[in-house]
mmCIF file of the C-alpha atoms, coordinates in Angstrom:
data_MODEL
# 
_entry.id   MODEL 
# 
loop_
_atom_site.group_PDB 
_atom_site.id 
_atom_site.type_symbol 
_atom_site.label_atom_id 
_atom_site.label_alt_id 
_atom_site.label_comp_id 
_atom_site.label_asym_id 
_atom_site.label_entity_id 
_atom_site.label_seq_id 
_atom_site.pdbx_PDB_ins_code 
_atom_site.Cartn_x 
_atom_site.Cartn_y 
_atom_site.Cartn_z 
_atom_site.occupancy 
_atom_site.B_iso_or_equiv 
_atom_site.pdbx_formal_charge 
_atom_site.auth_seq_id 
_atom_site.auth_comp_id 
_atom_site.auth_asym_id 
_atom_site.auth_atom_id 
_atom_site.pdbx_PDB_model_num 
ATOM 1   C CA . UNK A 1 1   ? 39.850 1.995  64.467 1.00 0.00 ? 1   UNK A CA 1 
ATOM 2   C CA . UNK A 1 2   ? 42.811 4.159  65.366 1.00 0.00 ? 2   UNK A CA 1 
ATOM 3   C CA . UNK A 1 3   ? 42.433 7.207  67.600 1.00 0.00 ? 3   UNK A CA 1 
ATOM 4   C CA . UNK A 1 4   ? 45.219 9.692  68.243 1.00 0.00 ? 4   UNK A CA 1 
ATOM 5   C CA . UNK A 1 5   ? 44.749 12.178 71.056 1.00 0.00 ? 5   UNK A CA 1 
ATOM 6   C CA . UNK A 1 6   ? 47.074 15.154 71.436 1.00 0.00 ? 6   UNK A CA 1 
ATOM 7   C CA . UNK A 1 7   ? 47.374 17.393 74.474 1.00 0.00 ? 7   UNK A CA 1 
ATOM 8   C CA . UNK A 1 8   ? 49.886 20.198 74.276 1.00 0.00 ? 8   UNK A CA 1 
ATOM 9   C CA . UNK A 1 9   ? 50.650 23.524 75.875 1.00 0.00 ? 9   UNK A CA 1 
ATOM 10  C CA . UNK A 1 10  ? 51.319 24.962 72.403 1.00 0.00 ? 10  UNK A CA 1 
ATOM 11  C CA . UNK A 1 11  ? 48.699 27.109 70.687 1.00 0.00 ? 11  UNK A CA 1 
ATOM 12  C CA . UNK A 1 12  ? 47.428 25.057 67.739 1.00 0.00 ? 12  UNK A CA 1 
ATOM 13  C CA . UNK A 1 13  ? 46.239 27.309 64.924 1.00 0.00 ? 13  UNK A CA 1 
ATOM 14  C CA . UNK A 1 14  ? 43.867 25.975 62.282 1.00 0.00 ? 14  UNK A CA 1 
ATOM 15  C CA . UNK A 1 15  ? 46.848 25.760 59.901 1.00 0.00 ? 15  UNK A CA 1 
ATOM 16  C CA . UNK A 1 16  ? 48.851 23.646 62.361 1.00 0.00 ? 16  UNK A CA 1 
ATOM 17  C CA . UNK A 1 17  ? 45.781 21.513 63.070 1.00 0.00 ? 17  UNK A CA 1 
ATOM 18  C CA . UNK A 1 18  ? 45.421 20.733 59.356 1.00 0.00 ? 18  UNK A CA 1 
ATOM 19  C CA . UNK A 1 19  ? 49.144 19.946 59.105 1.00 0.00 ? 19  UNK A CA 1 
ATOM 20  C CA . UNK A 1 20  ? 48.848 17.549 62.051 1.00 0.00 ? 20  UNK A CA 1 
ATOM 21  C CA . UNK A 1 21  ? 45.763 15.926 60.522 1.00 0.00 ? 21  UNK A CA 1 
ATOM 22  C CA . UNK A 1 22  ? 47.555 15.342 57.240 1.00 0.00 ? 22  UNK A CA 1 
ATOM 23  C CA . UNK A 1 23  ? 50.812 14.058 58.730 1.00 0.00 ? 23  UNK A CA 1 
ATOM 24  C CA . UNK A 1 24  ? 49.071 11.842 61.298 1.00 0.00 ? 24  UNK A CA 1 
ATOM 25  C CA . UNK A 1 25  ? 46.876 10.442 58.522 1.00 0.00 ? 25  UNK A CA 1 
ATOM 26  C CA . UNK A 1 26  ? 50.035 9.342  56.729 1.00 0.00 ? 26  UNK A CA 1 
ATOM 27  C CA . UNK A 1 27  ? 51.807 8.137  59.885 1.00 0.00 ? 27  UNK A CA 1 
ATOM 28  C CA . UNK A 1 28  ? 49.008 5.806  60.994 1.00 0.00 ? 28  UNK A CA 1 
ATOM 29  C CA . UNK A 1 29  ? 49.744 3.564  58.002 1.00 0.00 ? 29  UNK A CA 1 
ATOM 30  C CA . UNK A 1 30  ? 52.952 2.503  59.777 1.00 0.00 ? 30  UNK A CA 1 
ATOM 31  C CA . UNK A 1 31  ? 50.702 0.273  61.871 1.00 0.00 ? 31  UNK A CA 1 
ATOM 32  C CA . UNK A 1 32  ? 49.631 -2.677 59.708 1.00 0.00 ? 32  UNK A CA 1 
ATOM 33  C CA . UNK A 1 33  ? 45.971 -2.579 58.713 1.00 0.00 ? 33  UNK A CA 1 
ATOM 34  C CA . UNK A 1 34  ? 45.432 1.022  59.836 1.00 0.00 ? 34  UNK A CA 1 
ATOM 35  C CA . UNK A 1 35  ? 44.569 3.918  57.557 1.00 0.00 ? 35  UNK A CA 1 
ATOM 36  C CA . UNK A 1 36  ? 43.363 7.476  57.613 1.00 0.00 ? 36  UNK A CA 1 
ATOM 37  C CA . UNK A 1 37  ? 39.918 6.340  56.462 1.00 0.00 ? 37  UNK A CA 1 
ATOM 38  C CA . UNK A 1 38  ? 39.181 5.097  60.018 1.00 0.00 ? 38  UNK A CA 1 
ATOM 39  C CA . UNK A 1 39  ? 41.411 7.526  61.923 1.00 0.00 ? 39  UNK A CA 1 
ATOM 40  C CA . UNK A 1 40  ? 39.843 9.767  64.557 1.00 0.00 ? 40  UNK A CA 1 
ATOM 41  C CA . UNK A 1 41  ? 41.836 12.652 66.013 1.00 0.00 ? 41  UNK A CA 1 
ATOM 42  C CA . UNK A 1 42  ? 41.469 14.940 69.013 1.00 0.00 ? 42  UNK A CA 1 
ATOM 43  C CA . UNK A 1 43  ? 43.824 17.907 69.246 1.00 0.00 ? 43  UNK A CA 1 
ATOM 44  C CA . UNK A 1 44  ? 43.841 20.037 72.383 1.00 0.00 ? 44  UNK A CA 1 
ATOM 45  C CA . UNK A 1 45  ? 46.124 23.057 72.448 1.00 0.00 ? 45  UNK A CA 1 
ATOM 46  C CA . UNK A 1 46  ? 46.835 25.608 75.163 1.00 0.00 ? 46  UNK A CA 1 
ATOM 47  C CA . UNK A 1 47  ? 46.576 22.920 77.863 1.00 0.00 ? 47  UNK A CA 1 
ATOM 48  C CA . UNK A 1 48  ? 48.432 23.912 81.052 1.00 0.00 ? 48  UNK A CA 1 
ATOM 49  C CA . UNK A 1 49  ? 51.255 21.353 81.193 1.00 0.00 ? 49  UNK A CA 1 
ATOM 50  C CA . UNK A 1 50  ? 54.338 20.961 83.340 1.00 0.00 ? 50  UNK A CA 1 
ATOM 51  C CA . UNK A 1 51  ? 57.249 18.710 82.518 1.00 0.00 ? 51  UNK A CA 1 
ATOM 52  C CA . UNK A 1 52  ? 60.024 18.321 85.063 1.00 0.00 ? 52  UNK A CA 1 
ATOM 53  C CA . UNK A 1 53  ? 58.294 21.057 87.071 1.00 0.00 ? 53  UNK A CA 1 
ATOM 54  C CA . UNK A 1 54  ? 58.567 23.566 84.222 1.00 0.00 ? 54  UNK A CA 1 
ATOM 55  C CA . UNK A 1 55  ? 55.814 24.944 82.007 1.00 0.00 ? 55  UNK A CA 1 
ATOM 56  C CA . UNK A 1 56  ? 57.957 27.223 79.823 1.00 0.00 ? 56  UNK A CA 1 
ATOM 57  C CA . UNK A 1 57  ? 58.828 24.732 77.051 1.00 0.00 ? 57  UNK A CA 1 
ATOM 58  C CA . UNK A 1 58  ? 56.568 23.265 74.357 1.00 0.00 ? 58  UNK A CA 1 
ATOM 59  C CA . UNK A 1 59  ? 55.307 19.940 75.722 1.00 0.00 ? 59  UNK A CA 1 
ATOM 60  C CA . UNK A 1 60  ? 52.957 17.254 74.414 1.00 0.00 ? 60  UNK A CA 1 
ATOM 61  C CA . UNK A 1 61  ? 51.283 14.051 75.521 1.00 0.00 ? 61  UNK A CA 1 
ATOM 62  C CA . UNK A 1 62  ? 50.107 11.815 72.686 1.00 0.00 ? 62  UNK A CA 1 
ATOM 63  C CA . UNK A 1 63  ? 47.945 8.711  72.991 1.00 0.00 ? 63  UNK A CA 1 
ATOM 64  C CA . UNK A 1 64  ? 47.574 6.251  70.137 1.00 0.00 ? 64  UNK A CA 1 
ATOM 65  C CA . UNK A 1 65  ? 44.707 3.802  70.594 1.00 0.00 ? 65  UNK A CA 1 
ATOM 66  C CA . UNK A 1 66  ? 44.068 1.028  68.119 1.00 0.00 ? 66  UNK A CA 1 
ATOM 67  C CA . UNK A 1 67  ? 41.792 -1.925 67.586 1.00 0.00 ? 67  UNK A CA 1 
ATOM 68  C CA . UNK A 1 68  ? 43.980 -4.965 68.108 1.00 0.00 ? 68  UNK A CA 1 
ATOM 69  C CA . UNK A 1 69  ? 47.633 -4.328 68.745 1.00 0.00 ? 69  UNK A CA 1 
ATOM 70  C CA . UNK A 1 70  ? 51.035 -4.084 67.142 1.00 0.00 ? 70  UNK A CA 1 
ATOM 71  C CA . UNK A 1 71  ? 54.578 -5.165 67.906 1.00 0.00 ? 71  UNK A CA 1 
ATOM 72  C CA . UNK A 1 72  ? 57.106 -3.129 69.867 1.00 0.00 ? 72  UNK A CA 1 
ATOM 73  C CA . UNK A 1 73  ? 59.046 -2.709 66.619 1.00 0.00 ? 73  UNK A CA 1 
ATOM 74  C CA . UNK A 1 74  ? 56.037 -1.126 64.904 1.00 0.00 ? 74  UNK A CA 1 
ATOM 75  C CA . UNK A 1 75  ? 55.364 1.127  67.895 1.00 0.00 ? 75  UNK A CA 1 
ATOM 76  C CA . UNK A 1 76  ? 59.040 2.126  67.826 1.00 0.00 ? 76  UNK A CA 1 
ATOM 77  C CA . UNK A 1 77  ? 58.762 3.151  64.184 1.00 0.00 ? 77  UNK A CA 1 
ATOM 78  C CA . UNK A 1 78  ? 55.587 5.054  64.998 1.00 0.00 ? 78  UNK A CA 1 
ATOM 79  C CA . UNK A 1 79  ? 57.286 6.871  67.887 1.00 0.00 ? 79  UNK A CA 1 
ATOM 80  C CA . UNK A 1 80  ? 60.109 7.987  65.611 1.00 0.00 ? 80  UNK A CA 1 
ATOM 81  C CA . UNK A 1 81  ? 57.597 9.313  63.078 1.00 0.00 ? 81  UNK A CA 1 
ATOM 82  C CA . UNK A 1 82  ? 55.385 11.030 65.661 1.00 0.00 ? 82  UNK A CA 1 
ATOM 83  C CA . UNK A 1 83  ? 58.387 12.639 67.324 1.00 0.00 ? 83  UNK A CA 1 
ATOM 84  C CA . UNK A 1 84  ? 59.313 14.223 63.991 1.00 0.00 ? 84  UNK A CA 1 
ATOM 85  C CA . UNK A 1 85  ? 55.764 15.386 63.291 1.00 0.00 ? 85  UNK A CA 1 
ATOM 86  C CA . UNK A 1 86  ? 55.310 17.156 66.614 1.00 0.00 ? 86  UNK A CA 1 
ATOM 87  C CA . UNK A 1 87  ? 58.804 18.649 66.435 1.00 0.00 ? 87  UNK A CA 1 
ATOM 88  C CA . UNK A 1 88  ? 58.232 19.991 62.920 1.00 0.00 ? 88  UNK A CA 1 
ATOM 89  C CA . UNK A 1 89  ? 54.723 21.360 63.405 1.00 0.00 ? 89  UNK A CA 1 
ATOM 90  C CA . UNK A 1 90  ? 54.515 22.378 67.071 1.00 0.00 ? 90  UNK A CA 1 
ATOM 91  C CA . UNK A 1 91  ? 58.177 22.801 68.002 1.00 0.00 ? 91  UNK A CA 1 
ATOM 92  C CA . UNK A 1 92  ? 58.017 20.159 70.740 1.00 0.00 ? 92  UNK A CA 1 
ATOM 93  C CA . UNK A 1 93  ? 61.451 18.682 71.416 1.00 0.00 ? 93  UNK A CA 1 
ATOM 94  C CA . UNK A 1 94  ? 61.574 14.870 71.491 1.00 0.00 ? 94  UNK A CA 1 
ATOM 95  C CA . UNK A 1 95  ? 62.536 14.957 75.168 1.00 0.00 ? 95  UNK A CA 1 
ATOM 96  C CA . UNK A 1 96  ? 59.419 16.995 75.997 1.00 0.00 ? 96  UNK A CA 1 
ATOM 97  C CA . UNK A 1 97  ? 56.782 14.556 74.795 1.00 0.00 ? 97  UNK A CA 1 
ATOM 98  C CA . UNK A 1 98  ? 55.386 11.260 75.930 1.00 0.00 ? 98  UNK A CA 1 
ATOM 99  C CA . UNK A 1 99  ? 53.679 8.866  73.553 1.00 0.00 ? 99  UNK A CA 1 
ATOM 100 C CA . UNK A 1 100 ? 51.441 6.132  74.960 1.00 0.00 ? 100 UNK A CA 1 
ATOM 101 C CA . UNK A 1 101 ? 50.051 3.192  72.979 1.00 0.00 ? 101 UNK A CA 1 
ATOM 102 C CA . UNK A 1 102 ? 46.910 1.233  73.783 1.00 0.00 ? 102 UNK A CA 1 
ATOM 103 C CA . UNK A 1 103 ? 45.636 -1.806 71.899 1.00 0.00 ? 103 UNK A CA 1 
ATOM 104 C CA . UNK A 1 104 ? 42.257 -3.405 72.546 1.00 0.00 ? 104 UNK A CA 1 
ATOM 105 C CA . UNK A 1 105 ? 39.973 -5.918 70.910 1.00 0.00 ? 105 UNK A CA 1 
ATOM 106 C CA . UNK A 1 106 ? 36.925 -4.262 72.496 1.00 0.00 ? 106 UNK A CA 1 
ATOM 107 C CA . UNK A 1 107 ? 35.842 -1.440 70.204 1.00 0.00 ? 107 UNK A CA 1 
ATOM 108 C CA . UNK A 1 108 ? 32.315 -0.309 69.439 1.00 0.00 ? 108 UNK A CA 1 
ATOM 109 C CA . UNK A 1 109 ? 31.088 1.516  66.363 1.00 0.00 ? 109 UNK A CA 1 
ATOM 110 C CA . UNK A 1 110 ? 27.736 2.056  64.724 1.00 0.00 ? 110 UNK A CA 1 
ATOM 111 C CA . UNK A 1 111 ? 25.794 0.343  67.512 1.00 0.00 ? 111 UNK A CA 1 
ATOM 112 C CA . UNK A 1 112 ? 27.907 -2.846 67.548 1.00 0.00 ? 112 UNK A CA 1 
ATOM 113 C CA . UNK A 1 113 ? 31.260 -4.121 68.685 1.00 0.00 ? 113 UNK A CA 1 
ATOM 114 C CA . UNK A 1 114 ? 33.924 -5.442 66.380 1.00 0.00 ? 114 UNK A CA 1 
# 
């Protein structure tokens, strides 16, 4: 049950959205037991964002939420991959994005909890 939420001040065209979907679908497999078949994404572009008091540079905030958890080493590998994805597709410099990870054993789906 992974969910990746993206907020960015960059305009995200349909083409860029599809590129993100494809690359994030591959990246989620870095986390053991996770795959694109359960991945949900939310991509919000053109969000007013300030970083260090400045709104003139491409900026992004990414949240990765998963059922269960993973080690710091795995999250580190994921951060490296995500940093490259958002740099390549949206032009966000690594020092202009935050990535936050959340793990939880309390997830509901299809009227029940896992």
